[in-house]
Amino acid sequence: MPLSSLGWDDFFARQFAPYSTGGFLPARVALEHKHAYELYSAVGELAAECTGRLLHTATARADLPAVGDWVVVRVRPDEARACPEQRRRADIHAVLPRKTKFSRRAPGSPAPDSRPNYVAIETEFGQRSGEQVIAANLDTVFVVTALDSNYNLRRIERYLAAVRSSGAMPVILLNKSDLAADPAAARVEVESIAIDAPVVVLSAARDANPAHTLAPWLAPGRTVALLGSSGVGKSTLINRLLGTARQRIAATSAERDLGRHTTTHRELLITPSGALVIDTPGMRELQLWDVAAESLDETFADIAALSAQCRFHDCSHRSEPGCAVQAALDDGSLDLGRWQSFQKLRREQAYAARKADPRLERENKAAWKKIHKTARQIHRAKYGE
Ligand code: GDP
Ligand code: ZN
C-alpha cells in the first residue's frame, strides 16, 4: 500500500526527514490498545510497541501515539515470525508532529460541571498530563445532526467550535432527511450559523449512495471522522461508507487470537473510495470543553464583527453606551439564543484555559482574593467590625 493512500504528504515527509537514514519507516496508527499499537505501513500491517526511551521521555500523555498519528518505527528482524501470515512486529521510536488533533482533558483537570460520561483515564501517564489526544491528523470532521428531535442549532455551534479548535475542517451533515417535514428550510437555518462550513442534507439509511453525496471529502488518502450525539446515525453512515468492508472485518475477528494477518478491529478504516475514516470511542464521547478562543471567534464571526463596532474596545456588552451587541439584540438582528450560547462557551473556554495554565489560575485566585478583601474593607468602613 503506497503511503499516500494512508494520508502521507509533504508535511509528514518533511517531519520524517531527520529519520530517513537508520532503517526507520513511517507508519500510521490504526488502533491503540494499552500501549500496544496496530499500524499501517508501506510493508503492510504491523503490531508495535513504544520503545522504553519514548515512554521515558514522554512528559505528557499527549506525547504518545494516538489513532491517526504518523509514527517512526523500526521493524523487528524477520526470523521472529512463526508463520508468513503473522503480522510483523515493530518498535515505535517517535511520533511525528500532528497536523490536527482532537484532545480531551485527562484526570486531574476537572470539567467545569459534572459530566456523566466522562471517562477517567487510568494509565501510568494519566497523572502526568492534562491532555489526551483521541484522534490525530483528521482533515475533515462530519458534524452529524438528525433532522428529528435531536436538531438543535446551539449544539451544532458547539461542535463546530470543537472541530475548528482541532484544526480540521467541519462539514455539517443533516441526517434523516426522510423524517424532516422541510429539510430545505432546516438547511437554510443551519447555513445561517455555519459561517464557511458546507451543509449537506442526506439520509444515511435511505439514500441510494451516501458516499457519492460526500465524495468531495472522501478522496483517496483524506482522513475524516464523525462527531455528534448518540442516535444521530453515525454508525449507520460509517457502515454505508465502508460497504462490505466492515462486515468482512467482523467475519475475520475470530482469527485475531491466532495472531494472523487479518483485518481485525481497527479504529482507522479504509473506505472503498480510498478515504480513511477514524471511528474511536473517544470521538464518540468527546466533550466540548477544549475549545480555543480563536475558534470561538471564527464560529461566532458575526458577534466578533459586532463587538468591533462597540464604542468602547473593552465593552462588556452589558450596559455600556454605544454597544453594538445590545443594539443588535434589541433590533433582533442578533438572536438571543445565539448570544447566550456564545457567552456560555466563552465562560467554559476561559475556565478550561485557567485549568490548563496554573499561572492564569493563580492570577484568577489572586484577583478574587483582592475583590473579597476590598469587599470586606468596604463592609467594615460602612458597618464597623
Ligand atoms: P449513532 O449512535 O450516531 O451511531 O446512530 P446509529 O447509526 O446507531 O442510528 C441510530 C438510529 O437511527 C438507528 O435506528 C438507525 O437505523 C437510524 N437511522 C440512521 N440514519 C437514518 C436515516 O437516514 N433515516 C432514518 N429514518 N433513520 C436513520
Ligand atoms: Zn458592546
XYZ file of C-alpha atoms and ligand atoms in Angstrom:
414
model
C 0.000 0.000 0.000
C 1.544 3.347 -1.058
C 1.942 5.806 1.813
C -0.086 8.492 0.012
C -3.172 6.305 0.258
C -2.690 6.351 4.037
C -2.650 10.155 4.085
C 1.119 10.704 3.798
C 2.041 14.047 2.224
C 4.807 16.653 2.012
C 4.100 17.883 5.533
C 4.842 14.493 7.064
C 7.683 13.809 4.639
C 9.418 16.955 5.930
C 8.906 15.863 9.552
C 10.297 12.428 8.740
C 13.433 13.730 7.012
C 15.646 13.516 10.147
C 14.816 9.779 10.354
C 15.290 8.955 6.682
C 18.538 7.152 7.427
C 18.946 4.492 10.087
C 16.448 1.886 8.951
C 13.343 3.791 10.041
C 9.948 3.611 8.344
C 6.878 5.809 8.736
C 3.623 4.071 9.761
C 0.118 5.220 10.696
C -1.651 4.216 13.916
C -4.846 2.241 13.228
C -5.524 1.124 16.808
C -4.217 1.831 20.270
C -4.663 -0.805 22.917
C -2.941 -0.346 26.285
C 0.343 0.760 24.743
C 0.169 -1.889 22.025
C -0.491 -0.442 18.607
C -1.698 -1.703 15.247
C -0.088 0.209 12.391
C -0.474 0.501 8.633
C 2.747 0.911 6.692
C 4.245 0.504 3.241
C 5.335 -3.008 4.258
C 1.878 -3.995 5.499
C 0.275 -4.102 8.915
C 2.494 -4.028 11.954
C 1.999 -4.861 15.633
C 4.021 -2.298 17.566
C 5.078 -1.016 20.954
C 6.749 2.194 22.067
C 10.428 1.935 22.877
C 11.388 2.346 26.526
C 13.136 5.531 25.567
C 9.966 7.037 24.027
C 7.928 6.076 27.107
C 10.594 7.538 29.326
C 10.947 10.856 27.512
C 7.201 11.390 27.128
C 6.374 14.094 29.630
C 2.679 14.082 28.825
C 0.275 11.502 27.583
C -0.160 13.650 24.505
C 3.465 12.827 23.572
C 2.485 9.193 22.974
C 0.883 7.851 19.788
C -2.858 8.169 19.185
C -5.086 6.805 16.422
C -4.333 8.665 13.202
C -0.786 9.568 14.218
C 2.193 9.070 11.947
C 4.956 7.338 13.868
C 8.578 6.448 13.193
C 9.191 2.712 13.501
C 11.854 0.113 13.104
C 10.561 -3.273 12.008
C 11.995 -6.156 14.023
C 14.025 -8.798 12.178
C 12.011 -11.310 10.169
C 13.078 -14.522 11.863
C 10.847 -13.762 14.845
C 7.799 -14.595 12.751
C 6.375 -18.046 13.353
C 4.485 -18.100 10.070
C 4.401 -15.861 6.998
C 0.841 -14.603 7.647
C 1.665 -13.381 11.102
C 1.930 -9.623 11.400
C 5.429 -8.253 11.635
C 6.418 -6.587 14.878
C 7.868 -3.110 15.163
C 9.110 -0.577 17.706
C 7.823 2.989 17.748
C 10.689 5.439 18.199
C 8.895 8.764 17.731
C 5.578 10.443 16.961
C 5.672 12.902 14.065
C 4.193 16.374 14.699
C 0.425 16.441 14.160
C -1.391 18.489 11.558
C -4.604 18.480 13.580
C -5.712 16.818 16.785
C -8.730 16.183 18.957
C -7.841 16.160 22.640
C -9.594 15.710 25.880
C -8.604 16.550 29.362
C -7.146 13.765 31.467
C -7.908 13.301 35.177
C -6.569 15.948 37.495
C -8.130 18.678 35.430
C -11.807 18.511 36.316
C -14.589 19.547 33.994
C -16.451 22.835 34.528
C -19.553 20.902 35.527
C -20.376 17.285 36.202
C -20.069 15.169 33.070
C -21.761 11.814 33.424
C -19.923 10.130 30.598
C -16.518 11.491 31.485
C -14.202 8.512 31.473
C -11.269 8.540 33.831
C -8.130 7.538 32.019
C -6.228 5.195 34.276
C -2.767 4.691 32.960
C 0.639 5.341 34.320
C 0.658 8.504 32.204
C -2.770 9.726 33.233
C -1.492 11.598 36.242
C 1.279 13.382 34.400
C -0.719 15.224 31.877
C -3.624 17.480 31.233
C -4.213 16.341 27.705
C -5.003 13.100 25.955
C -5.098 13.010 22.165
C -8.034 10.925 20.981
C -7.563 11.291 17.231
C -4.813 12.880 15.173
C -4.385 14.191 11.667
C -8.029 14.500 10.663
C -8.647 16.513 7.508
C -12.417 16.759 7.791
C -14.935 16.167 10.559
C -18.568 15.500 9.748
C -20.703 17.160 12.414
C -23.776 14.954 12.301
C -27.226 16.107 13.429
C -30.522 14.343 12.789
C -33.480 16.294 11.466
C -35.683 14.969 14.252
C -35.904 15.879 17.936
C -32.074 15.940 18.080
C -31.968 19.008 15.826
C -30.509 21.904 17.803
C -28.623 24.882 16.393
C -26.830 25.588 19.674
C -25.400 22.096 19.769
C -24.180 22.401 16.186
C -22.374 25.610 17.168
C -20.600 23.815 19.992
C -19.480 21.001 17.726
C -18.296 23.492 15.098
C -16.184 25.275 17.688
C -14.652 21.961 18.787
C -13.819 20.965 15.212
C -12.287 24.347 14.424
C -10.155 24.189 17.545
C -8.855 20.783 16.410
C -7.633 22.292 13.154
C -9.798 20.031 10.985
C -12.376 21.348 8.526
C -16.006 20.969 9.635
C -18.819 19.797 7.340
C -22.340 19.780 8.771
C -24.449 16.738 7.915
C -28.197 16.980 8.467
C -29.167 13.325 8.572
C -32.549 11.546 8.498
C -33.838 13.875 5.788
C -36.592 11.276 5.278
C -38.034 12.243 8.688
C -37.959 16.015 8.124
C -41.055 17.930 7.075
C -38.991 20.619 5.367
C -35.295 19.701 5.023
C -34.614 22.682 2.728
C -35.773 25.122 5.433
C -33.555 23.392 8.001
C -30.596 23.705 5.673
C -31.175 27.455 5.261
C -31.381 27.864 9.028
C -28.187 25.870 9.638
C -26.375 27.754 6.875
C -27.070 30.936 8.841
C -24.809 29.709 11.664
C -22.386 27.625 9.575
C -20.127 30.559 8.546
C -17.984 28.784 5.912
C -18.769 25.137 6.760
C -20.612 23.274 3.996
C -24.077 21.963 4.932
C -25.236 18.630 3.450
C -28.734 17.171 3.799
C -28.895 13.386 3.498
C -30.382 10.159 4.740
C -27.665 7.732 5.779
C -30.203 4.915 5.943
C -32.319 5.641 2.869
C -30.157 7.379 0.263
C -29.019 5.166 -2.598
C -25.385 6.233 -2.267
C -24.353 8.487 0.634
C -20.678 8.063 -0.337
C -21.455 9.789 -3.628
C -23.030 12.766 -1.807
C -19.965 13.054 0.431
C -17.414 12.366 -2.325
C -15.775 15.835 -2.102
C -14.422 14.869 1.355
C -13.755 11.199 0.684
C -10.917 11.442 -1.818
C -8.195 8.779 -1.510
C -5.871 9.420 1.433
C -8.148 12.004 3.073
C -8.952 11.357 6.735
C -12.424 12.008 8.158
C -14.203 11.412 11.463
C -17.765 11.843 12.640
C -18.949 13.816 15.622
C -22.472 14.063 17.008
C -24.834 12.896 19.727
C -25.691 9.276 20.111
C -28.519 8.179 17.815
C -27.984 10.690 15.011
C -26.840 7.959 12.609
C -23.038 7.934 12.781
C -22.719 4.127 12.790
C -25.274 3.817 10.018
C -23.328 6.279 7.880
C -19.939 4.693 8.611
C -21.316 1.274 7.656
C -22.732 2.676 4.429
C -19.414 4.366 3.608
C -17.463 1.191 4.271
C -19.883 -1.010 2.350
C -18.980 -4.630 2.887
C -15.554 -3.752 4.314
C -16.746 -3.686 7.897
C -18.683 -6.941 7.642
C -15.546 -8.618 6.416
C -13.741 -7.307 9.468
C -16.391 -8.797 11.751
C -16.212 -12.149 9.994
C -12.494 -12.489 10.476
C -12.208 -11.183 14.031
C -12.228 -14.725 15.423
C -8.813 -15.159 13.860
C -7.368 -12.362 15.922
C -6.321 -14.602 18.782
C -4.219 -16.615 16.384
C -2.139 -13.542 15.664
C -2.876 -13.985 11.985
C -2.633 -11.290 9.409
C -6.320 -10.389 9.249
C -8.306 -7.197 9.341
C -9.428 -7.352 12.934
C -10.753 -4.459 14.967
C -9.365 -1.148 13.755
C -10.265 2.426 14.548
C -8.745 3.768 11.336
C -10.753 2.262 8.493
C -10.320 2.483 4.749
C -13.399 3.007 2.570
C -13.722 1.517 -0.927
C -13.146 5.033 -2.335
C -9.779 5.130 -0.530
C -10.734 7.639 2.189
C -9.737 6.945 5.779
C -12.399 7.029 8.488
C -11.454 7.339 12.160
C -14.073 5.860 14.480
C -12.951 5.704 18.125
C -14.921 5.505 21.369
C -13.098 8.686 22.395
C -14.515 10.649 19.459
C -17.965 9.355 20.301
C -17.645 10.532 23.901
C -15.921 13.786 23.091
C -16.792 16.569 25.468
C -16.844 20.055 24.168
C -14.713 21.888 26.666
C -11.365 22.045 24.904
C -12.288 24.887 22.650
C -9.731 27.520 21.804
C -10.622 31.191 21.931
C -9.852 31.782 18.246
C -12.155 29.024 17.123
C -14.974 30.628 19.111
C -14.368 33.867 17.260
C -14.479 32.008 13.953
C -17.672 30.205 14.866
C -19.254 33.427 16.086
C -17.740 35.723 13.462
C -20.951 37.799 13.399
C -20.607 38.535 17.135
C -16.909 39.304 16.759
C -17.788 41.788 13.995
C -20.459 43.426 16.179
C -18.062 43.706 19.147
C -15.616 45.554 16.936
C -18.281 48.239 16.408
C -18.885 48.917 20.111
C -17.874 52.398 21.240
C -15.510 51.030 23.918
C -12.947 48.487 22.846
C -13.243 46.672 26.187
C -17.058 46.770 26.117
C -18.604 44.045 28.276
C -21.792 44.258 26.153
C -23.958 44.678 29.225
C -24.982 48.273 29.711
C -22.295 50.441 28.096
C -23.455 53.233 25.809
C -22.849 52.609 22.097
C -22.829 48.812 22.477
C -23.394 47.268 19.059
C -24.182 43.848 20.545
C -27.013 45.191 22.711
C -28.306 47.197 19.742
C -28.345 44.043 17.575
C -30.131 42.116 20.312
C -32.691 44.940 20.604
C -33.462 45.123 16.894
C -33.473 41.327 16.574
C -30.579 41.067 14.102
C -28.669 39.030 16.726
C -30.576 36.076 18.109
C -30.652 35.999 21.928
C -30.122 32.206 21.955
C -27.004 32.566 19.847
C -25.654 35.320 22.095
C -26.245 33.213 25.221
C -24.657 30.177 23.586
C -21.573 32.269 22.783
C -21.314 33.589 26.346
C -21.671 30.120 27.837
C -18.980 28.690 25.558
C -16.708 31.602 26.322
C -17.084 31.083 30.075
C -16.308 27.368 29.678
C -13.370 28.153 27.444
C -11.960 30.643 29.962
C -12.385 28.069 32.714
C -10.622 25.400 30.664
C -7.786 27.786 29.818
C -7.279 28.597 33.503
C -7.242 24.909 34.417
C -4.693 24.209 31.728
C -2.478 27.088 32.801
C -1.596 27.212 36.520
C -0.371 30.794 36.233
C -3.735 32.018 34.929
C -5.430 30.015 37.663
C -3.256 31.644 40.342
C -3.906 35.101 38.886
C -7.594 34.404 38.917
C -7.464 33.266 42.542
C -5.397 36.338 43.483
C -7.881 38.584 41.691
C -10.762 37.070 43.634
C -8.847 37.355 46.899
C -8.359 41.057 46.232
C -12.032 41.518 45.398
C -13.052 39.774 48.624
C -10.577 41.844 50.639
C -11.866 45.085 49.151
C -15.430 43.985 49.804
C -14.560 43.296 53.452
C -12.907 46.712 53.784
C -15.948 48.464 52.349
C -18.180 46.461 54.629
C -16.057 47.393 57.643
C -15.946 51.079 56.712
C -19.722 51.092 56.399
C -20.787 48.957 59.320
C -17.711 48.678 61.580
C -16.217 45.408 62.730
P -25.183 6.645 16.229
O -25.479 6.484 17.679
O -24.944 8.087 15.885
O -24.106 5.749 15.712
O -26.560 6.294 15.441
P -26.974 4.944 14.668
O -26.254 4.844 13.366
O -26.874 3.803 15.587
O -28.504 5.260 14.314
C -29.490 5.421 15.307
C -30.842 5.044 14.718
O -31.186 5.951 13.675
C -30.850 3.649 14.099
O -32.081 3.041 14.415
C -30.750 3.929 12.612
O -31.352 2.928 11.830
C -31.496 5.240 12.478
N -31.111 5.996 11.302
C -29.843 6.295 10.897
N -29.883 7.024 9.762
C -31.190 7.226 9.453
C -31.864 7.905 8.396
O -31.282 8.496 7.485
N -33.238 7.889 8.438
C -33.922 7.247 9.419
N -35.253 7.283 9.374
N -33.317 6.580 10.412
C -31.956 6.564 10.443
Zn -20.632 46.074 23.433
